[in-house]
CSV table of C-alpha atoms and ligand atoms in Angstrom, one decimal:
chain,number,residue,atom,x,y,z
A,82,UNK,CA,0.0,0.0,0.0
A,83,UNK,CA,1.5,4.1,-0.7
A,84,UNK,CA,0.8,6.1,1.9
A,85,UNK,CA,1.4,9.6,2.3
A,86,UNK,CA,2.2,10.6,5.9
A,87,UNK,CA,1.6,14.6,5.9
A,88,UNK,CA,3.2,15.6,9.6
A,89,UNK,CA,4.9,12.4,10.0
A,90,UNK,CA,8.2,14.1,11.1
A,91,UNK,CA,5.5,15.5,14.6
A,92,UNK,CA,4.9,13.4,17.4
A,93,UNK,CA,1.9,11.1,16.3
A,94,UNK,CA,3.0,11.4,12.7
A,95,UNK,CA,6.4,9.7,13.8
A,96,UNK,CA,4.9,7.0,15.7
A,97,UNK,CA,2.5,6.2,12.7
A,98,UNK,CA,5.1,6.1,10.2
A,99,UNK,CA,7.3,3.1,12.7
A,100,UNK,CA,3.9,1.5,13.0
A,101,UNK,CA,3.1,1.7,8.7
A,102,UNK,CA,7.2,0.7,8.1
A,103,UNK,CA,6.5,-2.5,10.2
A,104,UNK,CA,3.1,-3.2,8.3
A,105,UNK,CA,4.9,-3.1,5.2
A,106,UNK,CA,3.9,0.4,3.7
A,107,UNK,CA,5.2,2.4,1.1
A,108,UNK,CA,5.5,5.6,3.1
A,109,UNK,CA,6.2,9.0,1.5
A,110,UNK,CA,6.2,11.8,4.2
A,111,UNK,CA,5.2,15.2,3.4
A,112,UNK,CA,6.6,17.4,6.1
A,113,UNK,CA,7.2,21.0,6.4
A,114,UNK,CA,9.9,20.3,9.7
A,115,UNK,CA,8.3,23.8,11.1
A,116,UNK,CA,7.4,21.9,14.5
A,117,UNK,CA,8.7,18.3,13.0
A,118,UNK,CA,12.3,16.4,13.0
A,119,UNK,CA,14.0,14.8,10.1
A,120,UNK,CA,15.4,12.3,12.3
A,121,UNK,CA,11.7,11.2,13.8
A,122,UNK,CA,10.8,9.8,10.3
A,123,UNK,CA,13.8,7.2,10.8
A,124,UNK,CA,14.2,4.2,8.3
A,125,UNK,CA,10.6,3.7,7.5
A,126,UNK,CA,9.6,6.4,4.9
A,127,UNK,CA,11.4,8.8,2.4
A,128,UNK,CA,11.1,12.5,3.6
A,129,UNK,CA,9.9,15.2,1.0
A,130,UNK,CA,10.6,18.3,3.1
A,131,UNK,CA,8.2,21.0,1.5
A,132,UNK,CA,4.3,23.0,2.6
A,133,UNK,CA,1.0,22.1,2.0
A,134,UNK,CA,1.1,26.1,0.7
A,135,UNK,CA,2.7,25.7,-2.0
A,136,UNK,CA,-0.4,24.1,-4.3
A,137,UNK,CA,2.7,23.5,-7.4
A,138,UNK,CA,4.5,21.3,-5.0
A,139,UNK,CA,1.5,19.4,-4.2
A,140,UNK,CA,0.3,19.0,-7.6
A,141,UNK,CA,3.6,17.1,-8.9
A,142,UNK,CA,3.8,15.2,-5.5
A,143,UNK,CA,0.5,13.5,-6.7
A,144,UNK,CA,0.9,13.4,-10.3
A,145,UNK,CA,4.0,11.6,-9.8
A,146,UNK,CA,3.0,8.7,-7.3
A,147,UNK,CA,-0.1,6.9,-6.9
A,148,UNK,CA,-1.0,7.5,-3.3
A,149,UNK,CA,-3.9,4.6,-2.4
A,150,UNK,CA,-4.4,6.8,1.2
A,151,UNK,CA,-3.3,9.7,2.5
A,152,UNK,CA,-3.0,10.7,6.5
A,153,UNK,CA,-2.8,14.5,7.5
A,154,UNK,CA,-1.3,15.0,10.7
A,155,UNK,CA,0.4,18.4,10.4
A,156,UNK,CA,-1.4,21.1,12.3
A,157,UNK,CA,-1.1,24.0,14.7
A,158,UNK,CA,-1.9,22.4,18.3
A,159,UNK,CA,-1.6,25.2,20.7
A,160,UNK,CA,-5.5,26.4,21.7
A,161,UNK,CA,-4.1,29.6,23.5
A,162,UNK,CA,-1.6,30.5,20.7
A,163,UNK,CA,-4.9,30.1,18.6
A,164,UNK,CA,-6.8,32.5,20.3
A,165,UNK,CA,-4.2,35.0,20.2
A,166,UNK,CA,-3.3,34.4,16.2
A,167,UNK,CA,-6.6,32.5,14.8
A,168,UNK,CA,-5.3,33.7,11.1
A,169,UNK,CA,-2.1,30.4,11.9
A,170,UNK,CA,-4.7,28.0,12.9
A,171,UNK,CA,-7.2,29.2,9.6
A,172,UNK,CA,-4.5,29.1,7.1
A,173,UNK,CA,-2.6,26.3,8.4
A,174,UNK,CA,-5.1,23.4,9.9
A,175,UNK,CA,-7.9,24.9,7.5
A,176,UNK,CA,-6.9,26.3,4.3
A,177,UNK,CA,-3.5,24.1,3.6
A,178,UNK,CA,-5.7,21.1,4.5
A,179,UNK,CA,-8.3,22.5,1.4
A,180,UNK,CA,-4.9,22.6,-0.6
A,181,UNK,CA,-4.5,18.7,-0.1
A,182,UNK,CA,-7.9,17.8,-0.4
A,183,UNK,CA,-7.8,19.2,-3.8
A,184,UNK,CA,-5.2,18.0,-5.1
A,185,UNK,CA,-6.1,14.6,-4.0
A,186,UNK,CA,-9.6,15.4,-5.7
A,187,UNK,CA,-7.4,16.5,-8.8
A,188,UNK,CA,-5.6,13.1,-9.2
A,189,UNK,CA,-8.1,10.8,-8.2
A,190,UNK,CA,-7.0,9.9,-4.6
A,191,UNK,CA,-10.2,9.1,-2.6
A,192,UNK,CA,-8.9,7.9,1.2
A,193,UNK,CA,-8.1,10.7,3.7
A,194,UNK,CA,-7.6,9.8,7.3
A,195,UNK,CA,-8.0,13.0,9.6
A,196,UNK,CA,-6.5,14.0,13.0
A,197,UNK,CA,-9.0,15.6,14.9
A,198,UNK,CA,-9.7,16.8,18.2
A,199,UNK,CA,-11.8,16.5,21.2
A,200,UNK,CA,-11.7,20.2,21.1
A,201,UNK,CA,-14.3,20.1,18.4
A,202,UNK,CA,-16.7,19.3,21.2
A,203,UNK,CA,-16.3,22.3,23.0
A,204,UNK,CA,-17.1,22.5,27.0
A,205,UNK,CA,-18.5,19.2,27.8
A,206,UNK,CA,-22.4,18.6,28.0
A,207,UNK,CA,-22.1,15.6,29.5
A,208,UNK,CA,-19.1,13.1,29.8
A,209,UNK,CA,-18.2,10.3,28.7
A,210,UNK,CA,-18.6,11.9,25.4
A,211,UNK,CA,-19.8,9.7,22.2
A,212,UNK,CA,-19.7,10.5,18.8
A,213,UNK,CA,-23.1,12.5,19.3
A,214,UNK,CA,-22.1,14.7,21.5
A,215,UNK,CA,-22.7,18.5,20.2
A,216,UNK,CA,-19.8,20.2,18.7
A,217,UNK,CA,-19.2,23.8,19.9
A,218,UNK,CA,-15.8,24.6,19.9
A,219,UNK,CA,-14.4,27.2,22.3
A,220,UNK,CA,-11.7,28.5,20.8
A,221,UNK,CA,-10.1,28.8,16.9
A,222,UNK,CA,-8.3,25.2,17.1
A,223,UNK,CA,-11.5,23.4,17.4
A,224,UNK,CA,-13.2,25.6,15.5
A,225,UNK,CA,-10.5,24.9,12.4
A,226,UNK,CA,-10.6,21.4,12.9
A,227,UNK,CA,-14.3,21.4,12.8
A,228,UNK,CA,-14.2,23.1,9.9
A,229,UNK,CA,-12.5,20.6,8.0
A,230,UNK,CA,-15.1,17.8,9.4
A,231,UNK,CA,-17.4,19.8,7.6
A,232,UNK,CA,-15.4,20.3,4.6
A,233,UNK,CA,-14.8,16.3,4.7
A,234,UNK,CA,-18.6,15.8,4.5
A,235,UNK,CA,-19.0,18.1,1.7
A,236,UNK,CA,-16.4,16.7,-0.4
A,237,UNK,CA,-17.6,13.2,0.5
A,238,UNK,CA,-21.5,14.4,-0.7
A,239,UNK,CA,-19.8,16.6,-3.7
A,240,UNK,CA,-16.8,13.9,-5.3
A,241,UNK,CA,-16.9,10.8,-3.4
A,242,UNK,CA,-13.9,11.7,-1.2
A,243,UNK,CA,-13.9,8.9,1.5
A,244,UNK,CA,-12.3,9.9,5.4
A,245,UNK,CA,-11.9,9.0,8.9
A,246,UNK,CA,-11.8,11.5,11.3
A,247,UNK,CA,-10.2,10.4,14.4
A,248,UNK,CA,-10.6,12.8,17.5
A,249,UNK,CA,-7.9,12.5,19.7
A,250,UNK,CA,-8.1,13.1,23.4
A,251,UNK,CA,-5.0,13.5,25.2
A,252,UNK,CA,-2.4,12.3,23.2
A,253,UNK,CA,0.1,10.7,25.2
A,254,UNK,CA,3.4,8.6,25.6
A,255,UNK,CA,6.1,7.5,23.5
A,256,UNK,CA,7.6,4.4,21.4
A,257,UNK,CA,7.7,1.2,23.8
A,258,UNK,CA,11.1,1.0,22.2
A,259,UNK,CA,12.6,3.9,22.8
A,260,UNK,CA,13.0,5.2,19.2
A,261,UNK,CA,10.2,8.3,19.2
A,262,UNK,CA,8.7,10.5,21.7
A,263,UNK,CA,7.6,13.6,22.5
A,264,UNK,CA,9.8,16.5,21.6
A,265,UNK,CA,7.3,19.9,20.9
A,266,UNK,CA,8.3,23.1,21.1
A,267,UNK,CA,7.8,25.1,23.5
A,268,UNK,CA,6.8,22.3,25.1
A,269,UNK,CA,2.8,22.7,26.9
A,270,UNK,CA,1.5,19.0,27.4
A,271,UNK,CA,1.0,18.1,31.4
A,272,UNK,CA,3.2,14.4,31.2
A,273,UNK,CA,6.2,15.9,29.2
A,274,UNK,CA,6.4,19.2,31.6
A,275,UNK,CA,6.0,17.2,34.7
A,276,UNK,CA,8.9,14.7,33.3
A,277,UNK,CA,10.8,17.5,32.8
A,278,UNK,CA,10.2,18.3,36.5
A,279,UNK,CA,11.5,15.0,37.6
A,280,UNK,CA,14.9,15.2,35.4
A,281,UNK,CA,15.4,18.7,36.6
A,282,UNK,CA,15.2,20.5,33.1
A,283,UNK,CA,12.2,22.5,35.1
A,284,UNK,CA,12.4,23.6,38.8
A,285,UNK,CA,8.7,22.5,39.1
A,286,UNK,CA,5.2,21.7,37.2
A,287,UNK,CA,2.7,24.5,38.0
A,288,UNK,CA,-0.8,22.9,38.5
A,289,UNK,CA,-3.6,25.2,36.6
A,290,UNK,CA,-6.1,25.2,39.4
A,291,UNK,CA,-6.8,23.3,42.1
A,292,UNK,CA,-10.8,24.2,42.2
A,293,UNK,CA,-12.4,22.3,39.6
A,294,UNK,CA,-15.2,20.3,40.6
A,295,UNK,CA,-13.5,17.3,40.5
A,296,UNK,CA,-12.7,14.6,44.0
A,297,UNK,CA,-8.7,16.1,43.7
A,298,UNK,CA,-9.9,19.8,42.8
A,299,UNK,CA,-7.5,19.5,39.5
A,300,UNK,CA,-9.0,18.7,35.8
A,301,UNK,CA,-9.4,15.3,34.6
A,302,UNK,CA,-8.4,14.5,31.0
A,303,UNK,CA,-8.5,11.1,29.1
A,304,UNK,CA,-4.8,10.0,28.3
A,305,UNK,CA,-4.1,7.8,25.7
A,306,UNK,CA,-1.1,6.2,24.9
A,307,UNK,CA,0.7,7.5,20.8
A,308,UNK,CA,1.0,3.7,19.8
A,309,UNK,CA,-3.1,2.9,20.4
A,310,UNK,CA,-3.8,5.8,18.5
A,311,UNK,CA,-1.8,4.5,15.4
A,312,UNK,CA,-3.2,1.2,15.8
A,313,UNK,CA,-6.8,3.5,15.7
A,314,UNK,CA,-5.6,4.7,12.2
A,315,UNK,CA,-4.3,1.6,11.0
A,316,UNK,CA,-7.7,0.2,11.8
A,317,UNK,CA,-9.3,3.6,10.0
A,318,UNK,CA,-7.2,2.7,6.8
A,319,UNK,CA,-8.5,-1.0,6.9
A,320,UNK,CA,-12.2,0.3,7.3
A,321,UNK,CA,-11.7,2.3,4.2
A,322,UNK,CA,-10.4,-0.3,2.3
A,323,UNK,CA,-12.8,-2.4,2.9
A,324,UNK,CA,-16.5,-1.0,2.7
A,325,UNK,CA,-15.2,2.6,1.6
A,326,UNK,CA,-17.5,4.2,4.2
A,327,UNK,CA,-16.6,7.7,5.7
A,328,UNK,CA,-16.3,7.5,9.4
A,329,UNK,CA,-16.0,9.7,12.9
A,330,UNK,CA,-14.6,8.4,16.1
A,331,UNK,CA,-13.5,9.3,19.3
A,332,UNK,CA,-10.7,7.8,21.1
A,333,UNK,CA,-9.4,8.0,24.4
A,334,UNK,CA,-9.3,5.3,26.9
A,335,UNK,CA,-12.7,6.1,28.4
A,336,UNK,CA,-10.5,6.6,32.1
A,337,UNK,CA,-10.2,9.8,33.6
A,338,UNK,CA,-6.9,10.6,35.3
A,339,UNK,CA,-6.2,14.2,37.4
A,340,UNK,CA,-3.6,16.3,37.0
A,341,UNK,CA,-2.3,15.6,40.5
A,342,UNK,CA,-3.0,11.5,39.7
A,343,UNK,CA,-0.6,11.9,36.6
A,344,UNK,CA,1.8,14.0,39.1
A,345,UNK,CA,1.9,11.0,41.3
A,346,UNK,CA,2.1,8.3,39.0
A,347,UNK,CA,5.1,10.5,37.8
A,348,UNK,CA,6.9,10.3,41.4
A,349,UNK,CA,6.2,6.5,41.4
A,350,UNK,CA,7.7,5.9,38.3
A,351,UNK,CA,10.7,8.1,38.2
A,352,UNK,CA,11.2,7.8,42.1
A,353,UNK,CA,12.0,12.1,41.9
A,354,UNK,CA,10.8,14.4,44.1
A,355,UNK,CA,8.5,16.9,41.9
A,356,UNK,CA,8.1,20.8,43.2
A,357,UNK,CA,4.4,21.4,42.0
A,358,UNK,CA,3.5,25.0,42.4
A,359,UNK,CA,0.1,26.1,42.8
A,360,UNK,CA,-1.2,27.9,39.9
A,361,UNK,CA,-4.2,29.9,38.5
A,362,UNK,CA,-7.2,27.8,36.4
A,363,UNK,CA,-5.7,28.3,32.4
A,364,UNK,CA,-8.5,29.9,30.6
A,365,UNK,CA,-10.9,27.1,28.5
A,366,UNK,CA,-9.9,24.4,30.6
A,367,UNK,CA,-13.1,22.2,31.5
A,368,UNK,CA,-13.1,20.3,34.4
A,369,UNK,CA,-13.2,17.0,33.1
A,370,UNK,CA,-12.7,15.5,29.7
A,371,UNK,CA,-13.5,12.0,29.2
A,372,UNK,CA,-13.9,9.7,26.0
A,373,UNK,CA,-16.6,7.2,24.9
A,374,UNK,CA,-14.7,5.4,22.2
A,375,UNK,CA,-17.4,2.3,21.8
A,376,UNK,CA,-18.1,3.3,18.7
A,377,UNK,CA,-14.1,2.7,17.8
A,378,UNK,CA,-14.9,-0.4,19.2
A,379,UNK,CA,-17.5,-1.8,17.8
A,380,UNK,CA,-17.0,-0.4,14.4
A,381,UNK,CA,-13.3,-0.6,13.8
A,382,UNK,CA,-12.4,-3.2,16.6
A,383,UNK,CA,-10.3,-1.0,18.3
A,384,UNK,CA,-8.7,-2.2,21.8
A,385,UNK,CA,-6.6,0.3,22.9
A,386,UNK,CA,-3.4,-1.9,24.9
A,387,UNK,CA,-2.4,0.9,27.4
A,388,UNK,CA,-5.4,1.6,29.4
A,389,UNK,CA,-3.2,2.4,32.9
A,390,UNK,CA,-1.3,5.3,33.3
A,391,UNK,CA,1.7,3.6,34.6
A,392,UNK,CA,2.8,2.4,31.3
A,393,UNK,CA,2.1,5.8,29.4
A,394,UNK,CA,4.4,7.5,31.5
A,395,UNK,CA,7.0,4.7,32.1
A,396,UNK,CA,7.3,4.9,28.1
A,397,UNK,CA,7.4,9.1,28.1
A,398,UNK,CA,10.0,8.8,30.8
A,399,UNK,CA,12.0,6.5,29.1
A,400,UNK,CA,12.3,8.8,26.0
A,401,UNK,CA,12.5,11.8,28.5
A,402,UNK,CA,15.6,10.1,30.0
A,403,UNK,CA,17.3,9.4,27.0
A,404,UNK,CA,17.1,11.9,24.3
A,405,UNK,CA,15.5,15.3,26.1
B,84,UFG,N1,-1.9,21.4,33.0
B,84,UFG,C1,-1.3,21.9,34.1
B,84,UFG,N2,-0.1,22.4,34.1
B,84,UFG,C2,0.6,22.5,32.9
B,84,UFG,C3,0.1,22.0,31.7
B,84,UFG,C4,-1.2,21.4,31.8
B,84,UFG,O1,-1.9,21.9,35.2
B,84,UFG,O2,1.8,23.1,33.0
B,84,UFG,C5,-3.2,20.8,33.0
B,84,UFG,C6,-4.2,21.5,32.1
B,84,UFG,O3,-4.8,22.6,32.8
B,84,UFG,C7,-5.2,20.3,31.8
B,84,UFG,C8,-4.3,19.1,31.8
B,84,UFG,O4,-3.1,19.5,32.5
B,84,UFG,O5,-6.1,20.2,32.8
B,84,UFG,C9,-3.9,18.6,30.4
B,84,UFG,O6,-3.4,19.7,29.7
B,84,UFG,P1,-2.6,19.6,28.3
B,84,UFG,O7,-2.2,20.9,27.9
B,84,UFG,O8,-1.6,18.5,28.4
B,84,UFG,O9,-3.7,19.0,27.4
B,84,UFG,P2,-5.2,19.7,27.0
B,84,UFG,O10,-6.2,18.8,27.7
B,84,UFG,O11,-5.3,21.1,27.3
B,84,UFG,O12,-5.2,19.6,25.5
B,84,UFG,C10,-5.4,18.4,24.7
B,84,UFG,C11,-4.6,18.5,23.4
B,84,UFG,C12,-5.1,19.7,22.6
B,84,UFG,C13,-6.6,19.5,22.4
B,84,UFG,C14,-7.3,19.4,23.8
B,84,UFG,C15,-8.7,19.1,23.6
B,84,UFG,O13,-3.2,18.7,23.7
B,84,UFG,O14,-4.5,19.6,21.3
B,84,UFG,O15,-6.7,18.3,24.5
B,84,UFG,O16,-9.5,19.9,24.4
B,84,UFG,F1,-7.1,20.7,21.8
């Protein structure tokens, strides 16, 4: 199978194209190396370094290989750098992504799997949230990744353009062998930061409130470890290939972990003493963010194989240890 791997010198990306090498894919990665690292991509796939911009570049990438699927993970991430410069996270998550679309319209290539976002769903109605859950993004990164969902529908309506949209909770984690991990710049994820606490690179982890409705006071999110993610799209791919049906899931583990909970498992498994310092609630937090992934489930037969937080750190820390 050809698969382009847009982003697959970023975090997830990296961890998808290991997973696709193993599986026997012919993987072309398409990555601008604005957030991304050459080195991530390792053995697995050949590395075009160029901008889903430039529409010229994109037009002889596809007229030259016969992509069968194509996976977009390069985005902007950062919700609070969104509010603050929405025009990034419109051109880049939005219109660049209308850019490959097209071209893939243009040469005939009719799989797209899609990183999306439990941001889409805005401040939760209820939790667990399932697929029907109503989608009001709070801020312009969910509101560009909804976007795109929408676009996705359209084009599926308008020229038969098959995707999965895969709404990612909190991505989490690192290669079980050591090879990938985390490495974003500046770095704002709650493991990494608090790993970075333990090895000293940080003096402490500052906890963003401590008055959340919640049993600890501190927000619960839904970690889920990098590799069950991949596997996620790997079964996404499969769907597609075999009843060509369009499809939107959520995945996370369905467990909700504190931010003092993943402070602690962080103690236990590094054995450091971590300085927390008491911070102020981080605007558009909510309290708790859970996923109800049994649609993944039961549609894709998706079992995610790192449901404790133990192991999703011990493999963060790992990588933490070694290369950070
Ligand atoms: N947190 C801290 N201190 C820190 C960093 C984070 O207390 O220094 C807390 C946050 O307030 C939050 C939890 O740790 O309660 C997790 O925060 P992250 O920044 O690691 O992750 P988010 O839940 O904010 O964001 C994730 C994805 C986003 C996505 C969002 C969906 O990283 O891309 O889920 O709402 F948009």
């Amino acid at each position: 199978m050809n698969i382009l791997v847009v982003g697959g010198a970023g975090y997830i990306g990296s961890h998808m194209v290991k997973a696709l090498g193993e599986k026997g894919c012919n993987i072309t990665v398409l990555d601008n190396l604005s957030s991304g690292h050459a080195d991530a991509v390792l053995a697995a796939g050949q590395l075009i370094e160029g901008d889903l911009a430039n529409v010229a570049m994109l037009d002889q990438l596809f007229a030259e290989n016969n992509y069968d699927v194509v996976m977009h993970f390069a985005s902007s991430i950062m919700v609070g750098e969104s509010v603050t410069d929405p025009a990034k996270y419109y051109r880049n998550n939005v219109s660049n992504t209308q850019n490959l679309l097209d071209a893939m319209i243009k040469h005939g290539v009719k799989q797209f799997i899609f990183s999306s976002t439990a941001a889409i769903f805005g401040e939760p109605e209820y939790t667990p949230i399932d697929e029907k859950h109503p989608k009001a993004p709070i801020n312009p990164y969910g509101h560009s990744k909804q976007m795109v969902e929408q676009m996705l529908e359209d084009y599926d309506r308008a020229y038969g353009l098959k995707s999965v949209c895969l709404r990612y909770f909190n991505a989490a984690g690192a290669d079980p062998e050591g090879e990938l991990g985390e490495r974003h710049d500046p770095e704002t994820h709650l493991i990494p930061l608090v790993l970075q606490a333990a090895s000293g690179k940080r003096d402490a982890i500052t906890v963003f409130g401590r008055d959340y409705d919640t049993e600890d006071g501190t927000c619960i999110r839904d970690y889920i470890h990098v590799n069950d993610l991949c596997e996620a799209h790997w079964l996404a791919i499969k769907q597609l290939q075999n009843d060509g049906k369009s499809g939107r899931f959520n995945l996370g583990n369905g467990n909700g972990f504190s931010v003092q909970q993943v402070i602690d498992v962080c103690r236990d498994v590094t054995g450091k003493e971590i300085t927390i310092i008491e911070g102020a609630r981080r605007a558009g937090d909510p309290a708790v963010l859970v996923a109800d992934a049994t649609l993944a489930r039961s549609e894709l037969g998706w079992e995610p194989q790192y449901n404790d937080l133990k192991s999703i750190v011990s493999h963060a820390w790992e990588w933490e240890k070694n290369h950070c």
